[in-house]
PDB file of C-alpha atoms in Angstrom:
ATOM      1  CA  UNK A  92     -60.474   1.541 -42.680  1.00 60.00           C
ATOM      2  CA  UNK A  93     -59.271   1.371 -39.167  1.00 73.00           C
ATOM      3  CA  UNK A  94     -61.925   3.358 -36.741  1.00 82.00           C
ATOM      4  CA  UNK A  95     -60.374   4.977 -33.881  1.00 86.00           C
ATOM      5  CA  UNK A  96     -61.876   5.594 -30.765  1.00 93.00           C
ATOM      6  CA  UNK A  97     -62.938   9.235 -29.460  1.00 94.00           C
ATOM      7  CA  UNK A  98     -65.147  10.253 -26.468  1.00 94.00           C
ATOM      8  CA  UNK A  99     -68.424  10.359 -29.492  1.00 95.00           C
ATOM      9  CA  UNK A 100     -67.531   6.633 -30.600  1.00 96.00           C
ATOM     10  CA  UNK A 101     -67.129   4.358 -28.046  1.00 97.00           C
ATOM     11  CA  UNK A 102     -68.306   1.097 -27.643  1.00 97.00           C
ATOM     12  CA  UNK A 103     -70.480   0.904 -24.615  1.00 98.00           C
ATOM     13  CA  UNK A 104     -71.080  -2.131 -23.551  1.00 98.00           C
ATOM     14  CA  UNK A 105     -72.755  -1.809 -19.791  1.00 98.00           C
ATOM     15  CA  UNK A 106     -72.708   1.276 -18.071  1.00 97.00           C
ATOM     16  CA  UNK A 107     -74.115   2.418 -14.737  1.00 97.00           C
ATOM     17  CA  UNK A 108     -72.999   5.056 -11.455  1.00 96.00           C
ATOM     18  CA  UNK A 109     -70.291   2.638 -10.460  1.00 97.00           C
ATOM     19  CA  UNK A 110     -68.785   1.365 -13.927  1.00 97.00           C
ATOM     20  CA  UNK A 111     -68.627   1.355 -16.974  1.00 98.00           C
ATOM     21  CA  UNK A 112     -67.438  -1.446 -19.358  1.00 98.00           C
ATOM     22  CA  UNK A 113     -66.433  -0.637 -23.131  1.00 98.00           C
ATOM     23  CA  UNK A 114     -65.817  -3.387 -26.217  1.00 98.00           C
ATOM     24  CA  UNK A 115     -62.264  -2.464 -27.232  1.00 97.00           C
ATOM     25  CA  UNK A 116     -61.084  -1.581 -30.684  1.00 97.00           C
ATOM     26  CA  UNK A 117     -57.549  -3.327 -31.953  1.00 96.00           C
ATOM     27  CA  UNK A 118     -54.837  -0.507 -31.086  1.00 93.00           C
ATOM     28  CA  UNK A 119     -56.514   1.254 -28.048  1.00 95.00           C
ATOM     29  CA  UNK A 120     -54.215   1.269 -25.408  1.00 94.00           C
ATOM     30  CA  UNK A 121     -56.432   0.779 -22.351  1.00 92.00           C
ATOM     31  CA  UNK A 122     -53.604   2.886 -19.959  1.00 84.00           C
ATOM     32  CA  UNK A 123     -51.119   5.136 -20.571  1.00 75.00           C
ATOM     33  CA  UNK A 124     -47.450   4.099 -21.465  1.00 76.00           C
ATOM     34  CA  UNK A 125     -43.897   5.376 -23.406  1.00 75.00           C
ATOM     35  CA  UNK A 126     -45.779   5.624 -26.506  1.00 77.00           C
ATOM     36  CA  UNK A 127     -47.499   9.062 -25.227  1.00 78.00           C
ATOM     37  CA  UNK A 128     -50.319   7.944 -27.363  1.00 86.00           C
ATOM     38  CA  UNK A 129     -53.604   9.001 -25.595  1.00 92.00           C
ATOM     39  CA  UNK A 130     -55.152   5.853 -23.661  1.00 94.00           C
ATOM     40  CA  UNK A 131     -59.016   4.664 -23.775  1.00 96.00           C
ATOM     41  CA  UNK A 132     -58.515   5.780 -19.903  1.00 95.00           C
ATOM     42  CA  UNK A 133     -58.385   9.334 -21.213  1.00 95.00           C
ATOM     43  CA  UNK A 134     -61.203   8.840 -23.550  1.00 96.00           C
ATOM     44  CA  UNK A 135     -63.531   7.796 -21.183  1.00 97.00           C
ATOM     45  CA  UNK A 136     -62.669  10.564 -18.806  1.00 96.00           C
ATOM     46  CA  UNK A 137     -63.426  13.046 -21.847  1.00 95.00           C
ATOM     47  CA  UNK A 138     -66.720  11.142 -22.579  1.00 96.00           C
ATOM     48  CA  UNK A 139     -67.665  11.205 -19.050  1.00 96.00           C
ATOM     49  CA  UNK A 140     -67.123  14.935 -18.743  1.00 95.00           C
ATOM     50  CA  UNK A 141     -69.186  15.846 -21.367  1.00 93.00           C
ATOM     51  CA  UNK A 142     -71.903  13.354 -20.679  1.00 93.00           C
ATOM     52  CA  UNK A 143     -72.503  14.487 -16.754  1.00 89.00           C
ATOM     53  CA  UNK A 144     -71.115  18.033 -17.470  1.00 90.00           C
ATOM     54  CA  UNK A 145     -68.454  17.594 -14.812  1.00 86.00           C
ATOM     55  CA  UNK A 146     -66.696  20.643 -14.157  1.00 87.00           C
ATOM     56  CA  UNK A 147     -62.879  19.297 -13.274  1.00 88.00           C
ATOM     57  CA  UNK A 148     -61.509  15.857 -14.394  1.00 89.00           C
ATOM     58  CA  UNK A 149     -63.907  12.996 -13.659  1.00 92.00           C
ATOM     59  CA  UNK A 150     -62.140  10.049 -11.703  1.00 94.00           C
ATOM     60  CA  UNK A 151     -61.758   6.948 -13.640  1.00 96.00           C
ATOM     61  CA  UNK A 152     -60.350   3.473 -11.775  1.00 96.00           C
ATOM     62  CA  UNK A 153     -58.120   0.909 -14.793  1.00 95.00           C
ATOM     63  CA  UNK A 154     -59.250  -2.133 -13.319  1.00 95.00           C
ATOM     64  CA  UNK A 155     -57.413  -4.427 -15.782  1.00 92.00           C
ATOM     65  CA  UNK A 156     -56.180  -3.945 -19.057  1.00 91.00           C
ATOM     66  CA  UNK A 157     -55.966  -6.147 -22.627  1.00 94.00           C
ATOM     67  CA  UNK A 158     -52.951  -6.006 -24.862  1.00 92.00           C
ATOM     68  CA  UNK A 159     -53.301  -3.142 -27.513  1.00 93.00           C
ATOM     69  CA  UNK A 160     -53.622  -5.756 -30.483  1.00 95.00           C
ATOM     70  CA  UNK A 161     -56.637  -6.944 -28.937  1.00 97.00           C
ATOM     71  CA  UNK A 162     -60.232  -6.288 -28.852  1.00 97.00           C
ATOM     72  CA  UNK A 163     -62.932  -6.802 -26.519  1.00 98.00           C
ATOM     73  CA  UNK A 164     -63.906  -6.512 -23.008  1.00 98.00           C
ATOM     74  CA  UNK A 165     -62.508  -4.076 -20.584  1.00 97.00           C
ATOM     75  CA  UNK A 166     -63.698  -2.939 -17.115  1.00 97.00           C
ATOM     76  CA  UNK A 167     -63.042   0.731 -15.805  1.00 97.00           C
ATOM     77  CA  UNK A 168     -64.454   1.706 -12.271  1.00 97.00           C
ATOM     78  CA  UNK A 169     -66.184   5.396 -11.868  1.00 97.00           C
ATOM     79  CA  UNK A 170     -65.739   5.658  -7.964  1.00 96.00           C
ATOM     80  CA  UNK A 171     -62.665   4.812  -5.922  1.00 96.00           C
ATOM     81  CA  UNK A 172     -65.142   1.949  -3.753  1.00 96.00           C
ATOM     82  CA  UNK A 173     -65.790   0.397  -7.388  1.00 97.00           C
ATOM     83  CA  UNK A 174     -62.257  -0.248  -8.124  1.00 97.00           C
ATOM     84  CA  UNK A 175     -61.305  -1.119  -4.870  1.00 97.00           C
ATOM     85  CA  UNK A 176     -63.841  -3.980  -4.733  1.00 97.00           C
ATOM     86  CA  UNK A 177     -63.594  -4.767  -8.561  1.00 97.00           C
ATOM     87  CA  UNK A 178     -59.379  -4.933  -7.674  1.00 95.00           C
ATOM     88  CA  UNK A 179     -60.212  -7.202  -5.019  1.00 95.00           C
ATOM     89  CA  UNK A 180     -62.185  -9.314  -7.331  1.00 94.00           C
ATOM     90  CA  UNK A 181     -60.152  -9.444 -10.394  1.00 91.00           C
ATOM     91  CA  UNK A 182     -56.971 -10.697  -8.185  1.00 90.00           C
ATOM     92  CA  UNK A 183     -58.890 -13.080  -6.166  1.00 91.00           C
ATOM     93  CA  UNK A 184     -60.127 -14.777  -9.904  1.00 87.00           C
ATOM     94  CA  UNK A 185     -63.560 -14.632  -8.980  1.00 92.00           C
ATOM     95  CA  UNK A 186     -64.101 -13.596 -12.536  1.00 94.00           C
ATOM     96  CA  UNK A 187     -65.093 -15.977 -15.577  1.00 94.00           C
ATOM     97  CA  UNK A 188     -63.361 -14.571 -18.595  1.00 93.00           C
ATOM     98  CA  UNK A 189     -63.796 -16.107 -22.082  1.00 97.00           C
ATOM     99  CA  UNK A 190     -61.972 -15.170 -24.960  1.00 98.00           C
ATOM    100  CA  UNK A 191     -61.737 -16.113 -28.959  1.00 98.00           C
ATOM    101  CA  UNK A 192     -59.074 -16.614 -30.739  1.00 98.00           C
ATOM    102  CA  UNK A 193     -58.484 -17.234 -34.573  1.00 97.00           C
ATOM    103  CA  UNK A 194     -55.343 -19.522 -35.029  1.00 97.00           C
ATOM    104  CA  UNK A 195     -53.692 -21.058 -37.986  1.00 90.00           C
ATOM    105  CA  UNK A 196     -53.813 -24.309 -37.601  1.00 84.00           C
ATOM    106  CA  UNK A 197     -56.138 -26.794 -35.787  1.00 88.00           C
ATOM    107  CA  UNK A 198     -54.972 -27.647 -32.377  1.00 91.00           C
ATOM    108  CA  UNK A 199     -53.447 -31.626 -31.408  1.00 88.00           C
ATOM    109  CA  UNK A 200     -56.839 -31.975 -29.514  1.00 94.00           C
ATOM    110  CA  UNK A 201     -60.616 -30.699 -30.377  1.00 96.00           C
ATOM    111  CA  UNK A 202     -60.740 -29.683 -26.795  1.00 97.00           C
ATOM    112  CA  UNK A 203     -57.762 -29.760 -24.015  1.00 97.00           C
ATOM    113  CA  UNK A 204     -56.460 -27.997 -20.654  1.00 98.00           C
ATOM    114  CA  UNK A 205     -53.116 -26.131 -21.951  1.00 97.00           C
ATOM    115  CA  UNK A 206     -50.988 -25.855 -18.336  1.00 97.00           C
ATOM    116  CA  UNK A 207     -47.211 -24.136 -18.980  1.00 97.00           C
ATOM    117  CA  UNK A 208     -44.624 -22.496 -16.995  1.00 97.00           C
ATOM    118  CA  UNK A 209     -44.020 -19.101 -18.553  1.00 97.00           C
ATOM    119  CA  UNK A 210     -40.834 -16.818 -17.981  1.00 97.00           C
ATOM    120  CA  UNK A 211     -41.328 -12.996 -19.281  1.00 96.00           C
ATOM    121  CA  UNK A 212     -38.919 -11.450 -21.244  1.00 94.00           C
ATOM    122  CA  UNK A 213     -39.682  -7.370 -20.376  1.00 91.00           C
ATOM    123  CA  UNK A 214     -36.563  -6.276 -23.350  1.00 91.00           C
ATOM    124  CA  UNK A 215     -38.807  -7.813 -26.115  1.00 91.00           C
ATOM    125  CA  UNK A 216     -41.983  -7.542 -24.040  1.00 91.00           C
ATOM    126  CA  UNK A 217     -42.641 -11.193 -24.493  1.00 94.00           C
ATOM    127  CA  UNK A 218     -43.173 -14.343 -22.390  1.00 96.00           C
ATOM    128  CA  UNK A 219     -41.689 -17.726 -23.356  1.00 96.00           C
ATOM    129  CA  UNK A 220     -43.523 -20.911 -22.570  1.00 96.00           C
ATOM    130  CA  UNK A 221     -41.561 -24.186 -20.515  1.00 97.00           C
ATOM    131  CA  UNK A 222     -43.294 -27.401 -20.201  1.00 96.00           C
ATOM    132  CA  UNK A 223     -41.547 -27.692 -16.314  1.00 96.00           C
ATOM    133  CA  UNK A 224     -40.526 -25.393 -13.411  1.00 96.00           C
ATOM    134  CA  UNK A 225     -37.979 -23.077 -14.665  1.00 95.00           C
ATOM    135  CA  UNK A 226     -36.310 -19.957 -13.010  1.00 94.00           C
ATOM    136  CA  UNK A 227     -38.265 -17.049 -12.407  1.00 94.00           C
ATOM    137  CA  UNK A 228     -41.402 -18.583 -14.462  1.00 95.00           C
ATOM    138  CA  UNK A 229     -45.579 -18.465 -13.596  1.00 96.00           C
ATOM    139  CA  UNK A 230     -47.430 -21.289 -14.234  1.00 97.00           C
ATOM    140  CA  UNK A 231     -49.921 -20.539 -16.718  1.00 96.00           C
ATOM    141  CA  UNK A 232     -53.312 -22.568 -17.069  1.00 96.00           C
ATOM    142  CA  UNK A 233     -56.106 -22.883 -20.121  1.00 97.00           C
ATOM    143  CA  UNK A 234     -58.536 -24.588 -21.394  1.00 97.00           C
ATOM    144  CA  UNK A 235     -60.143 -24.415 -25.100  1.00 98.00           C
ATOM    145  CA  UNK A 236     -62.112 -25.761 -27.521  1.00 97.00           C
ATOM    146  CA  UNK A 237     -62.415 -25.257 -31.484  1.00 97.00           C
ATOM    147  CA  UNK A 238     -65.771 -24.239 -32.449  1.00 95.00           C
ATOM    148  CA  UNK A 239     -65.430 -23.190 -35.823  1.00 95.00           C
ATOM    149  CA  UNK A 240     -63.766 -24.595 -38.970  1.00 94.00           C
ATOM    150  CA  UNK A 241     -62.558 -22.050 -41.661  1.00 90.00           C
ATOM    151  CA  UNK A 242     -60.812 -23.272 -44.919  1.00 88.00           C
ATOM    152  CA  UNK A 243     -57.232 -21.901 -43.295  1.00 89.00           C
ATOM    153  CA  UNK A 244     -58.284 -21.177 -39.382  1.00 94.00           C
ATOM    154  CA  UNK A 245     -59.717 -22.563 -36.543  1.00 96.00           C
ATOM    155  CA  UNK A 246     -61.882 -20.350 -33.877  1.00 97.00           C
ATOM    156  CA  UNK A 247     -61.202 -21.310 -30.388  1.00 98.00           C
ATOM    157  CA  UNK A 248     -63.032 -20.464 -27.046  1.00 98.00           C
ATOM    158  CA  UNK A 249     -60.611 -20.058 -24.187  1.00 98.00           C
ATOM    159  CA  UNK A 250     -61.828 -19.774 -20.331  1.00 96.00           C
ATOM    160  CA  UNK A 251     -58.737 -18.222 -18.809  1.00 91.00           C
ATOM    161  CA  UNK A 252     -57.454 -20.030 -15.578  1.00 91.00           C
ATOM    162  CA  UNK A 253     -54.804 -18.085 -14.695  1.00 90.00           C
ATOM    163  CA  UNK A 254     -53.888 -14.116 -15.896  1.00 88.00           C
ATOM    164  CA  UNK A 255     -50.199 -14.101 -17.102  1.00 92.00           C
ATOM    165  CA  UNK A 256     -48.348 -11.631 -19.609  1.00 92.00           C
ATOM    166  CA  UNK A 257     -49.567 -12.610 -23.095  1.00 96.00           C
ATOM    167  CA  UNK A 258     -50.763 -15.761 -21.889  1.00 97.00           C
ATOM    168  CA  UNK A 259     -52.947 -16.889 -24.214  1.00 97.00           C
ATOM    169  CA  UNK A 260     -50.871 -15.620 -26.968  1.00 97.00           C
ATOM    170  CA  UNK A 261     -47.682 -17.811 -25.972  1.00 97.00           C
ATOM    171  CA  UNK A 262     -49.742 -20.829 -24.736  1.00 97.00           C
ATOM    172  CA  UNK A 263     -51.336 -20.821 -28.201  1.00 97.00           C
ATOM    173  CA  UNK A 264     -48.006 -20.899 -30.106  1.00 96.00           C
ATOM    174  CA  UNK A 265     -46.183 -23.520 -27.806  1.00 96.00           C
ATOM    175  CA  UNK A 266     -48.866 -26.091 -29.338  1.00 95.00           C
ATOM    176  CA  UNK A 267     -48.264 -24.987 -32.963  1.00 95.00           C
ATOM    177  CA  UNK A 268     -51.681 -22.619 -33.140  1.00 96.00           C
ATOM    178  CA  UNK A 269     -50.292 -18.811 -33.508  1.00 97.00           C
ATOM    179  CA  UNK A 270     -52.979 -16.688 -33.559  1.00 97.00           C
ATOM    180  CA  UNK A 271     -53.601 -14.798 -36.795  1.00 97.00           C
ATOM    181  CA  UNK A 272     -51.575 -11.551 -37.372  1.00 97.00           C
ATOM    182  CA  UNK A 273     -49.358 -12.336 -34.036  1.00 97.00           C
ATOM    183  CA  UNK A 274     -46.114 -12.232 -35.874  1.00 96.00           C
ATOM    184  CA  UNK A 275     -44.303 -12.083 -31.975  1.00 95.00           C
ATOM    185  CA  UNK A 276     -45.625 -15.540 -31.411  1.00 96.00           C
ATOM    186  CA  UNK A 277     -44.864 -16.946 -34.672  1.00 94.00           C
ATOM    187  CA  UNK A 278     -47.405 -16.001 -37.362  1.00 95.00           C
ATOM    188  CA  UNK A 279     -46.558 -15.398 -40.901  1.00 93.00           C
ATOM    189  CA  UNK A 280     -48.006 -11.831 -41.180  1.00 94.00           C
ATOM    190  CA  UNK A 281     -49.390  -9.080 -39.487  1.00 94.00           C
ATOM    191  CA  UNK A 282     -53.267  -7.977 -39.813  1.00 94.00           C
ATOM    192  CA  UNK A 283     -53.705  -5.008 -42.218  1.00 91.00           C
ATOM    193  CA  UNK A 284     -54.960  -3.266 -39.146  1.00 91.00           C
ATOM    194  CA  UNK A 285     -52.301  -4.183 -36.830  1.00 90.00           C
ATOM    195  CA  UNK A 286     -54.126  -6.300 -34.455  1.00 95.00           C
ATOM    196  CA  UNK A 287     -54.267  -9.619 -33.917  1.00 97.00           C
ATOM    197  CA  UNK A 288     -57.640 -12.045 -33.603  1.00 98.00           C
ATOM    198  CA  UNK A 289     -57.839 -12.178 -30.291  1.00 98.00           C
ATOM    199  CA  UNK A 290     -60.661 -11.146 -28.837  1.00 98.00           C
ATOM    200  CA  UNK A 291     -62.156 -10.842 -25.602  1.00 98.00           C
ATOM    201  CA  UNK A 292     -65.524 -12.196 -25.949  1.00 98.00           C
ATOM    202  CA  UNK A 293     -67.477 -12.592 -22.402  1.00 97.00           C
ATOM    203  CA  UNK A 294     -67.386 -11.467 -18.857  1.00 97.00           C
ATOM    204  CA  UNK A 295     -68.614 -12.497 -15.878  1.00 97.00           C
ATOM    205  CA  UNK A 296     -68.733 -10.639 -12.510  1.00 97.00           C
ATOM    206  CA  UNK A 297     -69.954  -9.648  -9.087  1.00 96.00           C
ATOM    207  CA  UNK A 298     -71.008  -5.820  -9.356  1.00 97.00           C
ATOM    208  CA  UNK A 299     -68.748  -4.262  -7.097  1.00 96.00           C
ATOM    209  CA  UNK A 300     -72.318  -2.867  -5.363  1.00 96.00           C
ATOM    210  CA  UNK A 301     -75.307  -3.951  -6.324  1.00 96.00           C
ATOM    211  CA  UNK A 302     -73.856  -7.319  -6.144  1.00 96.00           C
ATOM    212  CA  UNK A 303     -75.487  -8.445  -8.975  1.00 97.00           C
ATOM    213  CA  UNK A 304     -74.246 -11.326 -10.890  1.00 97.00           C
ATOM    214  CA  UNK A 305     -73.305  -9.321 -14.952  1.00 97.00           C
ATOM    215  CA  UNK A 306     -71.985 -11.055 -17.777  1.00 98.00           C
ATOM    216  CA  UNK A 307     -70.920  -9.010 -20.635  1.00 98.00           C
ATOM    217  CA  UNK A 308     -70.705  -9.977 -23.711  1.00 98.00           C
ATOM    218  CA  UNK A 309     -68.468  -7.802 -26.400  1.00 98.00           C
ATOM    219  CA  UNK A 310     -69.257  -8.449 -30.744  1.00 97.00           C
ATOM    220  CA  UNK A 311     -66.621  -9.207 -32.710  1.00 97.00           C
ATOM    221  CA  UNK A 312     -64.628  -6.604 -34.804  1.00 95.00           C
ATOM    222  CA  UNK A 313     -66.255  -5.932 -38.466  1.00 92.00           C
ATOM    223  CA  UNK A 314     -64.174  -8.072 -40.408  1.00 91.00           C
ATOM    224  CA  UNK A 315     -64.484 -10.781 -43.154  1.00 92.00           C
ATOM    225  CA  UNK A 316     -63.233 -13.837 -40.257  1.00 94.00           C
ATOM    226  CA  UNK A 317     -65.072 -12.430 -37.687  1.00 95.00           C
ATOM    227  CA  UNK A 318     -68.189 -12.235 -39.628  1.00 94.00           C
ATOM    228  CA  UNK A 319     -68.208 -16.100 -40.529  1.00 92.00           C
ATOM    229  CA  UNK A 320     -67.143 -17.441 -36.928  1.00 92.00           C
ATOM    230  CA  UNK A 321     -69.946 -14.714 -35.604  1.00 83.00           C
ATOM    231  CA  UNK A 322     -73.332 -15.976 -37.775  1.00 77.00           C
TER     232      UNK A 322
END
């Protein structure tokens, strides 16, 4: 049964007066969009008012976001200084970020660097992948390498070079891997919870602060794959 998250459930993964980082569950929607659906923004903001018995709204900074398919890692500032700084950070790529991704088949190469121009498409809310330079496109940069063997999958680690839209999603497919349940990039059905197994597993960071070096790491959804490539 899919668990939804409310201001009593969320997954906390490092809190202090400056941040707070949760694990994200498949189909939170880390900021507000068309949908009207309430964000994990909002949540927090509820969960925060309770918690410190705040008496008007309590501020809360988006300092990036994950696609709502996917699960993991995501950083929210509680002061304005915080997500200025964390901002800074994030767009400078002074961040390691790790992710995990379930695909369908093995990849050409046990380990590789995946480099691709990508053009987004914003009528289907996709991105296409080019081998060269094209018109309007960002070059996109990866690197991976399978960990885990299942009878039908493969588990990847990816170290994000670069942050494009649904980069690791279209990089994936160009070489033949779709990740499992992404039926926009090419897999051959959805999840029964919607989502897709990507995940954002680790995070590395300067607090915005205390300047302390933090790395994060977020467990794996509860589910039969993620259990195996998790033991």
């Amino acid at each position: 049964m899919k668990v939804v998250s409310t201001p009593d459930n969320l997954q906390i993964l490092h809190e202090d007066n400056h941040l707070i980082v949760i694990n994200k569950r498949v189909g939170d929607l880390v900021q507000g969009d068309q949908t009207g659906d309430i964000p994990l923004s909002d949540i927090i903001k509820l969960y925060l008012k309770k918690k410190y018995n705040k008496p008007g709204e309590a501020y809360l900074g988006v300092v990036h976001r994950l696609d709502r398919p996917t699960s993991g890692i995501v950083v929210f500032a509680k002061t304005s200084k915080a997500l200025t700084r964390l901002n800074e950070s994030f767009k400078n790529r002074e961040t390691k970020k790790t992710y995990w991704a379930v695909v369908k088949d093995a990849p050409p190469k046990v380990e590789d660097t995946l480099e691709h121009f990508l053009v987004r498409n914003p009528k289907n809310n996709t991105s296409k992948a080019h081998n060269k330079e094209v018109s309007n496109s960002k070059k996109a940069k990866l690197t991976y390498r399978l960990f885990h063997q299942l009878k039908t999958y493969s588990a990847l680690e990816i170290d994000l070079r670069t942050g494009r839209h649904h980069q690791i999603r279209c990089q994936l497919a160009a070489v033949g891997c779709p990740i499992k349940g992404d039926l926009k990039y090419g897999a051959d059905r959805s999840n029964p919870d919607g989502g897709i197994h990507l995940h954002a597993r680790s995070l590395t960071f300067t607090h915005p602060v205390t300047k302390e070096i933090l790395t994060i790491v977020a467990p794996t959804p509860e589910d039969v794959i993620w259990n195996e490539i998790s033991k």
